[in-house]
PDB file of C-alpha atoms and ligand atoms in Angstrom:
ATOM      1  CA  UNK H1092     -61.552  16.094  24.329  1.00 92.00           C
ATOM      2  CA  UNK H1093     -63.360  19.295  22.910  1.00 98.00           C
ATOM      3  CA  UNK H1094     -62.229  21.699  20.594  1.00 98.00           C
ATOM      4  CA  UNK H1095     -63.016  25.532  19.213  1.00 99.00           C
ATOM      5  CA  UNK H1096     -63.260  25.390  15.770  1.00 98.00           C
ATOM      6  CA  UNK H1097     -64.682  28.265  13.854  1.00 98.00           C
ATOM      7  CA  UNK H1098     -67.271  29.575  17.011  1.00 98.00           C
ATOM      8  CA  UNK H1099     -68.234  25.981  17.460  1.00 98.00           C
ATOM      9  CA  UNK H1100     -67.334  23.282  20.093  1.00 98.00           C
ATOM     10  CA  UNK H1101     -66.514  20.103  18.838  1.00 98.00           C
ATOM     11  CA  UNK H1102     -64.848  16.329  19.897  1.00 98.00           C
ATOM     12  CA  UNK H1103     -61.377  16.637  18.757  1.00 98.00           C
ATOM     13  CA  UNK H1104     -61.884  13.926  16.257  1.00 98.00           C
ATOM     14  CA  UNK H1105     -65.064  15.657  14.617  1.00 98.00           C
ATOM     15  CA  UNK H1106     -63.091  18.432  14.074  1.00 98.00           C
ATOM     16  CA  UNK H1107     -61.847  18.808  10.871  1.00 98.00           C
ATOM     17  CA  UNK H1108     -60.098  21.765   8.001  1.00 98.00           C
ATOM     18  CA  UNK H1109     -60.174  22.318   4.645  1.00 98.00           C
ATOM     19  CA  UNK H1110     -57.069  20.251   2.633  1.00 98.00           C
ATOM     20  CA  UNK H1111     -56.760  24.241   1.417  1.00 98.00           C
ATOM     21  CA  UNK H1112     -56.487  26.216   4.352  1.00 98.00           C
ATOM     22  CA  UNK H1113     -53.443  27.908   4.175  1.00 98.00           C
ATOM     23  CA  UNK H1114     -52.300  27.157   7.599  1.00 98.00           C
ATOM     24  CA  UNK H1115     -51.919  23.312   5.975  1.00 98.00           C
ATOM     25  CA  UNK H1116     -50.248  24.509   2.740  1.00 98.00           C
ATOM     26  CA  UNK H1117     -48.112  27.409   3.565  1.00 98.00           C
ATOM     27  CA  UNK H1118     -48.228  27.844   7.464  1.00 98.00           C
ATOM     28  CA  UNK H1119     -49.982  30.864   7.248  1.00 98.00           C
ATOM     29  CA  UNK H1120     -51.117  31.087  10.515  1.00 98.00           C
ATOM     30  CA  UNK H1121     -50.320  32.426  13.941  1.00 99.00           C
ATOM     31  CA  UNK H1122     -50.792  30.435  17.255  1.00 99.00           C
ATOM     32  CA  UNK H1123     -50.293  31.826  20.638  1.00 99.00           C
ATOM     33  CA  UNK H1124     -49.973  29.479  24.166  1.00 99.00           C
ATOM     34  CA  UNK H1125     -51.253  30.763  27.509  1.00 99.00           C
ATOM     35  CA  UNK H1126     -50.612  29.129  30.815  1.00 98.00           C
ATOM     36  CA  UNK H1127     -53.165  29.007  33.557  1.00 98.00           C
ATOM     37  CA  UNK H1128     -51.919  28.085  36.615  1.00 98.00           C
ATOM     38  CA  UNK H1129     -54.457  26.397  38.872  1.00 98.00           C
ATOM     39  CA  UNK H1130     -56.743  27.175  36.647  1.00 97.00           C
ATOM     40  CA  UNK H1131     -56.084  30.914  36.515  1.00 97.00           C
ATOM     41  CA  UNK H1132     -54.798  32.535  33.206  1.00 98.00           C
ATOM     42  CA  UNK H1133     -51.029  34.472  33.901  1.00 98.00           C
ATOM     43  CA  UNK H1134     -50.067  37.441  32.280  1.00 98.00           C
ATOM     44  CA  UNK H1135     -53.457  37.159  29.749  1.00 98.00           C
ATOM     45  CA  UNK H1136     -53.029  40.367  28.256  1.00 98.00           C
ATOM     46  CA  UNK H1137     -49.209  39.874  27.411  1.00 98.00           C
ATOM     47  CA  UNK H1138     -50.526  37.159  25.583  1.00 99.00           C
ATOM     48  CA  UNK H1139     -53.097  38.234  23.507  1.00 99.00           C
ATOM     49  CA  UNK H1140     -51.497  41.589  22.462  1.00 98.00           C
ATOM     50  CA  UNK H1141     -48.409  39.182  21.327  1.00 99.00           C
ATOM     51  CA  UNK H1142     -51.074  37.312  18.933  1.00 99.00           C
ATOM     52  CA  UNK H1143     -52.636  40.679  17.838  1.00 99.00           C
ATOM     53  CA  UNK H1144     -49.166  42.318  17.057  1.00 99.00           C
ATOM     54  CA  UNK H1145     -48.492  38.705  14.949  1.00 99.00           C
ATOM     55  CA  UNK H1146     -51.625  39.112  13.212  1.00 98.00           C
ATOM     56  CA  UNK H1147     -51.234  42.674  12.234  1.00 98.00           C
ATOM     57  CA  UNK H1148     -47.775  41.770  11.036  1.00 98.00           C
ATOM     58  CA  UNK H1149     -48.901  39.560   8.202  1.00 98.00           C
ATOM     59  CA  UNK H1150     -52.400  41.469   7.855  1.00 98.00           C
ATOM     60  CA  UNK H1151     -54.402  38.888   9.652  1.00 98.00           C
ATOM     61  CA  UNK H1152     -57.788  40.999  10.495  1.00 98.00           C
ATOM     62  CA  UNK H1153     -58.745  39.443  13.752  1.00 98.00           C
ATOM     63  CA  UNK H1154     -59.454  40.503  17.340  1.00 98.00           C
ATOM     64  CA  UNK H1155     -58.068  38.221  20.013  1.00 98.00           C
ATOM     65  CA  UNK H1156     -59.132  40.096  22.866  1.00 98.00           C
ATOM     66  CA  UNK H1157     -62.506  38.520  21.774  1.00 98.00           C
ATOM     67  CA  UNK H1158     -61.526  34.749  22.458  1.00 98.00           C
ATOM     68  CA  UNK H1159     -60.715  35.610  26.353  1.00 98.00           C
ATOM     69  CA  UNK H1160     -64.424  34.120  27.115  1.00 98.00           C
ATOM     70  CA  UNK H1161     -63.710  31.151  25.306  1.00 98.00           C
ATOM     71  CA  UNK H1162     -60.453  30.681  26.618  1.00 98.00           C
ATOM     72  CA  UNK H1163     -61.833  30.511  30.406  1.00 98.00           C
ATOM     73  CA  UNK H1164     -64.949  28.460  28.413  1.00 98.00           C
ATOM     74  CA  UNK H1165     -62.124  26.039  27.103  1.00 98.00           C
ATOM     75  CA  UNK H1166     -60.297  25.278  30.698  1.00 98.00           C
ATOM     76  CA  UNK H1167     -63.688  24.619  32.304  1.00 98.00           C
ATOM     77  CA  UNK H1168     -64.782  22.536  29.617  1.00 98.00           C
ATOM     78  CA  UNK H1169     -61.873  20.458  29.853  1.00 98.00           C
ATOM     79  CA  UNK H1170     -62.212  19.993  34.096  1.00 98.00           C
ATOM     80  CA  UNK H1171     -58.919  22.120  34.489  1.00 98.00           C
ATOM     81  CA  UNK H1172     -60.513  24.769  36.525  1.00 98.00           C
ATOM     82  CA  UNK H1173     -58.070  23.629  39.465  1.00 97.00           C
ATOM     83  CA  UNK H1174     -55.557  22.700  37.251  1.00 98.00           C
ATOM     84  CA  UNK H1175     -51.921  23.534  35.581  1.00 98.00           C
ATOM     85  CA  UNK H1176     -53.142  24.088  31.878  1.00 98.00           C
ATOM     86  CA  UNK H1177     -52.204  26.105  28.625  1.00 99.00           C
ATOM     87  CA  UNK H1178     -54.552  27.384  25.789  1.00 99.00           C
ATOM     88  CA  UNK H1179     -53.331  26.937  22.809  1.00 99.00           C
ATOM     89  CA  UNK H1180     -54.897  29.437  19.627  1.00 99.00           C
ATOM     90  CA  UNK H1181     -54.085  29.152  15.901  1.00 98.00           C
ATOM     91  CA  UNK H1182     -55.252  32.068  13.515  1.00 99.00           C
ATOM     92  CA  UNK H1183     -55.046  30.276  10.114  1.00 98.00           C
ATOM     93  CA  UNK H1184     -55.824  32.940   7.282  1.00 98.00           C
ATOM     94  CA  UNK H1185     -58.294  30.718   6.185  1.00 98.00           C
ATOM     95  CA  UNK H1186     -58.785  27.938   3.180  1.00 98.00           C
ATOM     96  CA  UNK H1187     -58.762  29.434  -0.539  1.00 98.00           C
ATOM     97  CA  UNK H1188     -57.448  27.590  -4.133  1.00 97.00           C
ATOM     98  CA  UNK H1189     -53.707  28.030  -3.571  1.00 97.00           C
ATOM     99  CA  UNK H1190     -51.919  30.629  -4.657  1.00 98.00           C
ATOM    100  CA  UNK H1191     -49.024  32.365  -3.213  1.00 98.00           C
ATOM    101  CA  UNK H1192     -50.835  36.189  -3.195  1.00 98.00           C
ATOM    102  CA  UNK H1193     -54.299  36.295  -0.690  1.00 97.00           C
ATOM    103  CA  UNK H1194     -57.391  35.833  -2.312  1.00 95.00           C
ATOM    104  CA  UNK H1195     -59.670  39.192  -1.241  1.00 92.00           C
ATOM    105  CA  UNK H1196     -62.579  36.644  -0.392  1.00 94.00           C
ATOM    106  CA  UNK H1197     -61.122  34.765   2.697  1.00 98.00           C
ATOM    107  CA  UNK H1198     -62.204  34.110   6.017  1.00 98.00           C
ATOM    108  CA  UNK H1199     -59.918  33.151   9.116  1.00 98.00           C
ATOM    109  CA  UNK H1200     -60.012  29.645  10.571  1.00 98.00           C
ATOM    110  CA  UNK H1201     -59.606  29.437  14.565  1.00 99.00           C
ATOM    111  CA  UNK H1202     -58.541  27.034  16.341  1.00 99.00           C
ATOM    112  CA  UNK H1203     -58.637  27.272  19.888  1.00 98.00           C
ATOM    113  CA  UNK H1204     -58.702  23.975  23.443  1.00 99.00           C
ATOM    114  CA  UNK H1205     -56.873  23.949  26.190  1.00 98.00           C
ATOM    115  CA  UNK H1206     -54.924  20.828  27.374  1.00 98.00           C
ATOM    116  CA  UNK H1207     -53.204  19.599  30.907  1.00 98.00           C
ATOM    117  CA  UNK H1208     -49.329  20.302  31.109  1.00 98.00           C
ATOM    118  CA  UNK H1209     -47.406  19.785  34.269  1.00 98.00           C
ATOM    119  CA  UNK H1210     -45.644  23.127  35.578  1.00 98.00           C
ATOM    120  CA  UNK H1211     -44.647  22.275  39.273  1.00 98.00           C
ATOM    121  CA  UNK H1212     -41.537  21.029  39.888  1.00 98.00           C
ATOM    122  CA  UNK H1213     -39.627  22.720  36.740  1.00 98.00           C
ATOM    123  CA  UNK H1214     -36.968  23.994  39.317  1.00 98.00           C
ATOM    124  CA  UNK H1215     -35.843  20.623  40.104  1.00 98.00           C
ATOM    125  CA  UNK H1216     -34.711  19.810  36.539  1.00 98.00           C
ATOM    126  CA  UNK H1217     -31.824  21.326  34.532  1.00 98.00           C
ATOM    127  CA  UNK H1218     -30.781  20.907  31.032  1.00 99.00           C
ATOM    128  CA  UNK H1219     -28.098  19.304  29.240  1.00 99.00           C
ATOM    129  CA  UNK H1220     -28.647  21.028  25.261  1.00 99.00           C
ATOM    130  CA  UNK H1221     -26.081  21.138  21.965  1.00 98.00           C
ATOM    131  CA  UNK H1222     -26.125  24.440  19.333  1.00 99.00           C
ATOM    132  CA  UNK H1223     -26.749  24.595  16.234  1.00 98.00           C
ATOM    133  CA  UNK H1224     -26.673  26.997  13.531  1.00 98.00           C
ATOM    134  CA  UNK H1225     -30.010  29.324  13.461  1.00 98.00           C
ATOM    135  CA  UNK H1226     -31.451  28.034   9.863  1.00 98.00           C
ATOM    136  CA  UNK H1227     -35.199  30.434  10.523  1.00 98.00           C
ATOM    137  CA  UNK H1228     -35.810  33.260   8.534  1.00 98.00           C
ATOM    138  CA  UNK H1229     -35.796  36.720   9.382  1.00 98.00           C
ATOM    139  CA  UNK H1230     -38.975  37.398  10.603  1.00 98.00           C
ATOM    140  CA  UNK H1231     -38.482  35.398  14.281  1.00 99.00           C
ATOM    141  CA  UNK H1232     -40.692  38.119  16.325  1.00 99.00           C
ATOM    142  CA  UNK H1233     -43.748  36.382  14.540  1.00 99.00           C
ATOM    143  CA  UNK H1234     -44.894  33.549  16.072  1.00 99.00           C
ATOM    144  CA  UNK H1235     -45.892  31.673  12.989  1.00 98.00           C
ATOM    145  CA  UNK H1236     -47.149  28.095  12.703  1.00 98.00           C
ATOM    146  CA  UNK H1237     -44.489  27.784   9.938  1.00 98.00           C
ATOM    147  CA  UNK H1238     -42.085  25.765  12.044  1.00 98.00           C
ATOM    148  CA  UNK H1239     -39.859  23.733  10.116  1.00 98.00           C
ATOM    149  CA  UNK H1240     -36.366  25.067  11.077  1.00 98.00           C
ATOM    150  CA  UNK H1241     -37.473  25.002  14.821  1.00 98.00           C
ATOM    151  CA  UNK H1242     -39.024  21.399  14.526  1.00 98.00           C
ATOM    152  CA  UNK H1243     -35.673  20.380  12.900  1.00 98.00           C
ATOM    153  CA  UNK H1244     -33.497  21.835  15.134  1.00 98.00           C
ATOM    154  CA  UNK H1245     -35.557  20.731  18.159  1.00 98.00           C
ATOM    155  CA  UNK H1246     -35.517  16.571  16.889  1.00 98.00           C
ATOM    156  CA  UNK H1247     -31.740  17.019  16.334  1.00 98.00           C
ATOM    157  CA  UNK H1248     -31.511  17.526  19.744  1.00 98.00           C
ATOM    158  CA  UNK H1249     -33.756  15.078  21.225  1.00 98.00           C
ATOM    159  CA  UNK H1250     -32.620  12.350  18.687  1.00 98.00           C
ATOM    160  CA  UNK H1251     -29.231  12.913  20.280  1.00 98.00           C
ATOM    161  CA  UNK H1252     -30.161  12.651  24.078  1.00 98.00           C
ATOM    162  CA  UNK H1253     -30.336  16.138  24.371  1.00 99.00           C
ATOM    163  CA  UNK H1254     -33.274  18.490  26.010  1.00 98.00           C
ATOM    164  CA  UNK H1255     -32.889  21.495  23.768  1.00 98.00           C
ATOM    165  CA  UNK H1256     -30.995  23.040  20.861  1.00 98.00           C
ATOM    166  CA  UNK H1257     -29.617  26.884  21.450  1.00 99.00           C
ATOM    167  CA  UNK H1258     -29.624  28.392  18.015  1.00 99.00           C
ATOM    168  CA  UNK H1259     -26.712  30.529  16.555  1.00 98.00           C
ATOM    169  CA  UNK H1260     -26.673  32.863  14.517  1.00 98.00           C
ATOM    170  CA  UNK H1261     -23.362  34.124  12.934  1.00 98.00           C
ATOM    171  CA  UNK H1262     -21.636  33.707  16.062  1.00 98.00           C
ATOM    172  CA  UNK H1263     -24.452  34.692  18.300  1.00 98.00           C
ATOM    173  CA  UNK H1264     -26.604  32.994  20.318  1.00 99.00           C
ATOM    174  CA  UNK H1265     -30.771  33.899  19.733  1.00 99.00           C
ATOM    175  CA  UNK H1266     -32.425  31.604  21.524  1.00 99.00           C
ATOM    176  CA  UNK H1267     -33.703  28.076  22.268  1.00 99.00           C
ATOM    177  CA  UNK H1268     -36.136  26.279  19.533  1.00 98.00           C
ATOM    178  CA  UNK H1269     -38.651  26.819  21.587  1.00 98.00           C
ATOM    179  CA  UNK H1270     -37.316  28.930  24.505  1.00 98.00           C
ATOM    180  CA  UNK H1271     -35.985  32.370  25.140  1.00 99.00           C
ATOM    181  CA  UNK H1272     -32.216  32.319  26.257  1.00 99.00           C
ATOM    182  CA  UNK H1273     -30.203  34.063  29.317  1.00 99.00           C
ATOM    183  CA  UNK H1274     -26.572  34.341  30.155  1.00 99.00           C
ATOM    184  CA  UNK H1275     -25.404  35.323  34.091  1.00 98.00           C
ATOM    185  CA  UNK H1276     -21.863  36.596  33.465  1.00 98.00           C
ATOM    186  CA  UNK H1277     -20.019  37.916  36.254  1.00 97.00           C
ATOM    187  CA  UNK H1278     -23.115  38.529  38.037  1.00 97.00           C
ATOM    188  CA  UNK H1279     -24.664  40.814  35.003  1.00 98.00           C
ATOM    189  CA  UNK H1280     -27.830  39.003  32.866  1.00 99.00           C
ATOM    190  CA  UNK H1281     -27.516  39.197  28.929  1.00 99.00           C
ATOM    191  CA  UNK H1282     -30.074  38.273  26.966  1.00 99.00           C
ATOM    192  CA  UNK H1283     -30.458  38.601  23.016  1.00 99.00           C
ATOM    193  CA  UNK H1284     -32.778  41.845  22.171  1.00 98.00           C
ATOM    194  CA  UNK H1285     -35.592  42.264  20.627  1.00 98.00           C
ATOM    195  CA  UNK H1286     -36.118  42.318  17.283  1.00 98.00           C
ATOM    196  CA  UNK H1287     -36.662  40.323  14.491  1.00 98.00           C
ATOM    197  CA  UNK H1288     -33.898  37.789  15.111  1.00 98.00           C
ATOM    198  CA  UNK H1289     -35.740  36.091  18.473  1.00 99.00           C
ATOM    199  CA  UNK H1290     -39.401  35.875  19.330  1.00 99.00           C
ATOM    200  CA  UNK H1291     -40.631  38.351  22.038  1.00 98.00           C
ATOM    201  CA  UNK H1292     -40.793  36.110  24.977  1.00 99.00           C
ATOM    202  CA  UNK H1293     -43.534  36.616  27.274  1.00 99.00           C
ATOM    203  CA  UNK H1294     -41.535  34.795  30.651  1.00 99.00           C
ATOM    204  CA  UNK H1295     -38.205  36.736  29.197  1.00 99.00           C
ATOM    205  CA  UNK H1296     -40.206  39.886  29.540  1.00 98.00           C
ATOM    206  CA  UNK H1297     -41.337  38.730  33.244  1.00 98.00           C
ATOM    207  CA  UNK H1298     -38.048  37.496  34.087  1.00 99.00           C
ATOM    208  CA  UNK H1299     -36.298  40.693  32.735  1.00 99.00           C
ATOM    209  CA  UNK H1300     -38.619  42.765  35.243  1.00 98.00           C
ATOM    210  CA  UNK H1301     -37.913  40.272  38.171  1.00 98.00           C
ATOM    211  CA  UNK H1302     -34.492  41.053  37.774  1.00 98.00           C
ATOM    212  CA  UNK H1303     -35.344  44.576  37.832  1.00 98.00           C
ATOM    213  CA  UNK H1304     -37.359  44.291  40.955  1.00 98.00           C
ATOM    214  CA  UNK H1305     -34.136  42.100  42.648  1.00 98.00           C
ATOM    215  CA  UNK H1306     -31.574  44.833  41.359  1.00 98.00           C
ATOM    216  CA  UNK H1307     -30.119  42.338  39.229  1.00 98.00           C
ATOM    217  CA  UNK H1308     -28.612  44.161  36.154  1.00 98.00           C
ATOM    218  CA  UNK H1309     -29.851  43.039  33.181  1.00 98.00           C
ATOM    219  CA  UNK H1310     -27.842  43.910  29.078  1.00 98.00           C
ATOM    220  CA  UNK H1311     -30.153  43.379  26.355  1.00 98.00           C
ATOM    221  CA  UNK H1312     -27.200  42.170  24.390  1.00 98.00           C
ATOM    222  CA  UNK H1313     -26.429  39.337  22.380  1.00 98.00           C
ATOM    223  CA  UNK H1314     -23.804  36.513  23.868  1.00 98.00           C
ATOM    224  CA  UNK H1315     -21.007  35.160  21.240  1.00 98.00           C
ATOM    225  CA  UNK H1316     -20.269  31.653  21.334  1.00 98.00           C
ATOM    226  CA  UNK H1317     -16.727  32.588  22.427  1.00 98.00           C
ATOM    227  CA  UNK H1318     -17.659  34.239  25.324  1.00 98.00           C
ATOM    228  CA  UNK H1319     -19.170  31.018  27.261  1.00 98.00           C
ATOM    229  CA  UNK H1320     -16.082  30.872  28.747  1.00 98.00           C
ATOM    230  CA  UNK H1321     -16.558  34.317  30.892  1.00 98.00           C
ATOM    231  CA  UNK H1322     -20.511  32.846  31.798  1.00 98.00           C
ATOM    232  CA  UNK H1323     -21.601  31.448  35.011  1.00 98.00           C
ATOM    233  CA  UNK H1324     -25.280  30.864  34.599  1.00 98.00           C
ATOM    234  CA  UNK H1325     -27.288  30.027  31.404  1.00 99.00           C
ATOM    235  CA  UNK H1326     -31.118  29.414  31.493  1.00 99.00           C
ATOM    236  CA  UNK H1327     -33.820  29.255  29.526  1.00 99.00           C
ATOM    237  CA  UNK H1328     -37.534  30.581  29.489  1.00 99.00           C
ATOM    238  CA  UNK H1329     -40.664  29.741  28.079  1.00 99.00           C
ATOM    239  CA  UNK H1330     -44.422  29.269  28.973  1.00 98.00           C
ATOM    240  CA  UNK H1331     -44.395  25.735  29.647  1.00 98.00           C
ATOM    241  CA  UNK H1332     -40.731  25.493  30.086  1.00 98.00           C
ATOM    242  CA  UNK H1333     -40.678  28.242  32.736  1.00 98.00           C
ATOM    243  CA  UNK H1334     -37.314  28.824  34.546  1.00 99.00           C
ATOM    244  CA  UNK H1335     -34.350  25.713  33.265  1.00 99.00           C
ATOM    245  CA  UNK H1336     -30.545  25.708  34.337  1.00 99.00           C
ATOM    246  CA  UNK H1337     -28.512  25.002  31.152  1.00 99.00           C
ATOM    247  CA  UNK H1338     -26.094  22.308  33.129  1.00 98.00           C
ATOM    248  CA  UNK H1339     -23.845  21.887  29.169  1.00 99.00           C
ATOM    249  CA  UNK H1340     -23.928  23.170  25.840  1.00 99.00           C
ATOM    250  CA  UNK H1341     -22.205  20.675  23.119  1.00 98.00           C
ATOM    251  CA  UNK H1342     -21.440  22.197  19.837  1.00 98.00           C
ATOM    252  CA  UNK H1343     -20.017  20.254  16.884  1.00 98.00           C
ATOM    253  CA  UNK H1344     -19.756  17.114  19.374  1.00 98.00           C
ATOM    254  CA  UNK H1345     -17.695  19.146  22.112  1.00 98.00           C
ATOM    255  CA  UNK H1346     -18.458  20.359  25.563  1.00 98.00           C
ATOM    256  CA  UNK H1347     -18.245  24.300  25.138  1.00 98.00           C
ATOM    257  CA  UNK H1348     -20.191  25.210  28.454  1.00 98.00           C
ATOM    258  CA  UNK H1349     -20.613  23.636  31.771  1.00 98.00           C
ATOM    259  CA  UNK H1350     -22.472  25.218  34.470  1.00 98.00           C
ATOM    260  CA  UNK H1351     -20.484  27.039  36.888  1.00 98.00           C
ATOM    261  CA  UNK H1352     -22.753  28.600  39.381  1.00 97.00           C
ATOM    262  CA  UNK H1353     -26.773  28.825  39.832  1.00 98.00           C
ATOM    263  CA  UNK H1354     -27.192  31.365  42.384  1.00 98.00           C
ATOM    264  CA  UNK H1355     -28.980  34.136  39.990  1.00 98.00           C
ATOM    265  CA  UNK H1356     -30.939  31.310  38.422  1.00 98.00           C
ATOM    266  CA  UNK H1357     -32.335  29.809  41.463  1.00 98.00           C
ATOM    267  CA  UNK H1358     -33.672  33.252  42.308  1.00 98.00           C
ATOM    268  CA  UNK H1359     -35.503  34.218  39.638  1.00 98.00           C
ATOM    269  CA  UNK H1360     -37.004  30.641  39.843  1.00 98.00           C
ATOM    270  CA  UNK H1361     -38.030  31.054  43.837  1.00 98.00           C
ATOM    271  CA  UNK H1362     -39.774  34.534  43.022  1.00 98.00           C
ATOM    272  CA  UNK H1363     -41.395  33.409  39.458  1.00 98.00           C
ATOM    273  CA  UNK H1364     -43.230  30.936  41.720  1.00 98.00           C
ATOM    274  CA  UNK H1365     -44.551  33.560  44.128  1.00 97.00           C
ATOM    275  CA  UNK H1366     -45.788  35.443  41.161  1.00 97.00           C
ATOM    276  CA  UNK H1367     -47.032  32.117  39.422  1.00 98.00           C
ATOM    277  CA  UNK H1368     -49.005  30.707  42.342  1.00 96.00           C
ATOM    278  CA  UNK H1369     -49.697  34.567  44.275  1.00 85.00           C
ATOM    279  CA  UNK H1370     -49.885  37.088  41.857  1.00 55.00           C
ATOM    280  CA  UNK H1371     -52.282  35.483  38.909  1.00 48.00           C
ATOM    281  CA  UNK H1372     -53.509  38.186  36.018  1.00 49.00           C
TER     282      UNK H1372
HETATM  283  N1  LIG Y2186     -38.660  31.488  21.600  1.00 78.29           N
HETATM  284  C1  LIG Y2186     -39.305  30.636  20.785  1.00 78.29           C
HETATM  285  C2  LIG Y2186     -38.729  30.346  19.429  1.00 78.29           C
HETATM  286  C3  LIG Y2186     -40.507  30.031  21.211  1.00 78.29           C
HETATM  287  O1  LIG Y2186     -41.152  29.181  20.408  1.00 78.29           O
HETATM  288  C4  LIG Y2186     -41.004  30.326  22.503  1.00 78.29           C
HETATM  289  C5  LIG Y2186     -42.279  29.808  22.961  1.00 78.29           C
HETATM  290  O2  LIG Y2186     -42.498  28.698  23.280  1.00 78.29           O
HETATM  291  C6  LIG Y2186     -40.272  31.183  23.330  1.00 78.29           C
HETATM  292  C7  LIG Y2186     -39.118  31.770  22.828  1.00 78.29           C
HETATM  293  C8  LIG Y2186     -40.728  31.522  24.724  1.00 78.29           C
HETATM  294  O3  LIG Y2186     -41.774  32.456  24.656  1.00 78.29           O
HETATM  295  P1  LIG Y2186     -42.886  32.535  25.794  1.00 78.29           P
HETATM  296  O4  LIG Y2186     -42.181  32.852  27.070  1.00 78.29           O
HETATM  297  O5  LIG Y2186     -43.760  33.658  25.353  1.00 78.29           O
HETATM  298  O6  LIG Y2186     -43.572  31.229  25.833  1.00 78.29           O
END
């Protein structure tokens, strides 16, 4: 399959980066996933302002409102113009000799394809995940390519039959490794807020205004550990991942959570489709 590298369109395998760009040796980089449903992009703009804020954060000079062409360009290219699809972009600062300050001479490196991912039928599954402790750093609104603690805490899970790891942080849940994270307790939804301690979700953000539009109140507050005994619901939220029922949470090998209701859940699920498959942007 084809590739944007650098404002050219290459075979995947032909594409290649310097052994010094700094995406390779430091993860200095920012990458950004869009969904397309059917082959139409959802909530575009979200997306790209997300990757512009991330840039600006770490004084990345680059416009991503300009890759929107190539974006469409890469889901025809691929044949997903009917399709479920994602984009995936990577702003590398670009290859210089290493050193830990930026050279002044230095010019991005952008990645950019889309590739096929499979977003019907995510209501029918639910997950069983464990918690860990939150090892990231404090910086978790930027959606760096520097992924270590998430890839770690992600494989712990999976290497122990589990879907997903919830991350902790001094008592608190954040989020998923690679998912935003809601609570349903006595009928209320409570979500960590934003900040620098979770990434800025662009489903949370649609499911917090769903919630809005169903009357469903919703506390931008973060949910001890010790409190999953008061919750009902627990889901997560991501691009690809969508809308998931948490069915258990297992923490230091014992079963802290299991779900108790899914009422709230399957709601948000039944209208994120309408807007999904109805209402594309
Ligand atoms: N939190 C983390 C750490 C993520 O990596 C992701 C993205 O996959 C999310 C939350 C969900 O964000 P979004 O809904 O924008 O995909």
């Amino acid at each position: 399959s084809e590739v944007y590298l650098n404002g050219k369109w290459l075979k995947h395998d032909e594409a290649f980066v310097s052994v010094f760009d700094r995406a390779f040796m430091f993860g200095d980089g920012i990458y950004e996933v869009t969904p397309f449903y059917s082959g139409k992009p959802f909530l575009l703009k979200e997306h790209l302002k997300r990757l512009k804020y991330c840039l600006d954060e770490i004084q990345i000079k680059f416009d991503p409102f300009a890759l929107q062409e190539t974006m469409l360009e890469a889901i025809s290219r691929a044949g997903l113009n009917e399709a479920d699809a994602a984009v995936y972009i990577q702003v590398s600062r670009g290859a210089a000799t290493r050193s830990h300050f930026v050279p002044e001479k230095i010019e991005t490196t952008v990645l950019l394809y889309a590739f096929p991912v499979t977003l019907k039928g995510f209501e029918k599954k639910s997950w069983e995940v464990m918690a860990t402790e939150d090892k990231r750093w404090h910086r978790c609104d930027i959606k760096s390519t520097a992924l270590l603690a998430n890839v770690m805490a992600n494989e712990e899970a999976i290497a122990a039959g589990f879907a997903e790891n919830l991350l902790v942080r001094k008592g608190y849940f954040t989020e998923g490794s690679h998912s935003s994270l809601f609570f349903v307790k006595y009928g209320v939804v409570h979500t960590h807020p934003e900040g620098q301690k979770i990434l800025s979700g662009i489903t949370r953000a649609e499911v917090i205004n769903i919630c809005t539009d169903l009357n469903i109140k919703v506390v931008e507050k973060a949910v001890h550990i010790d409190e999953l005994v008061e919750v009902e619901e627990i889901f997560v939220t991501g691009t690809t991942t969508q809308i998931i029922p948490i069915s258990s949470i297992t923490h230091k090998n014992k079963k802290v959570y299991t779900a108790r209701k899914d009422s709230v859940t399957k709601k948000l699920q039944e209208i994120f489709i309408k807007r999904t498959r109805e209402k594309l942007t």
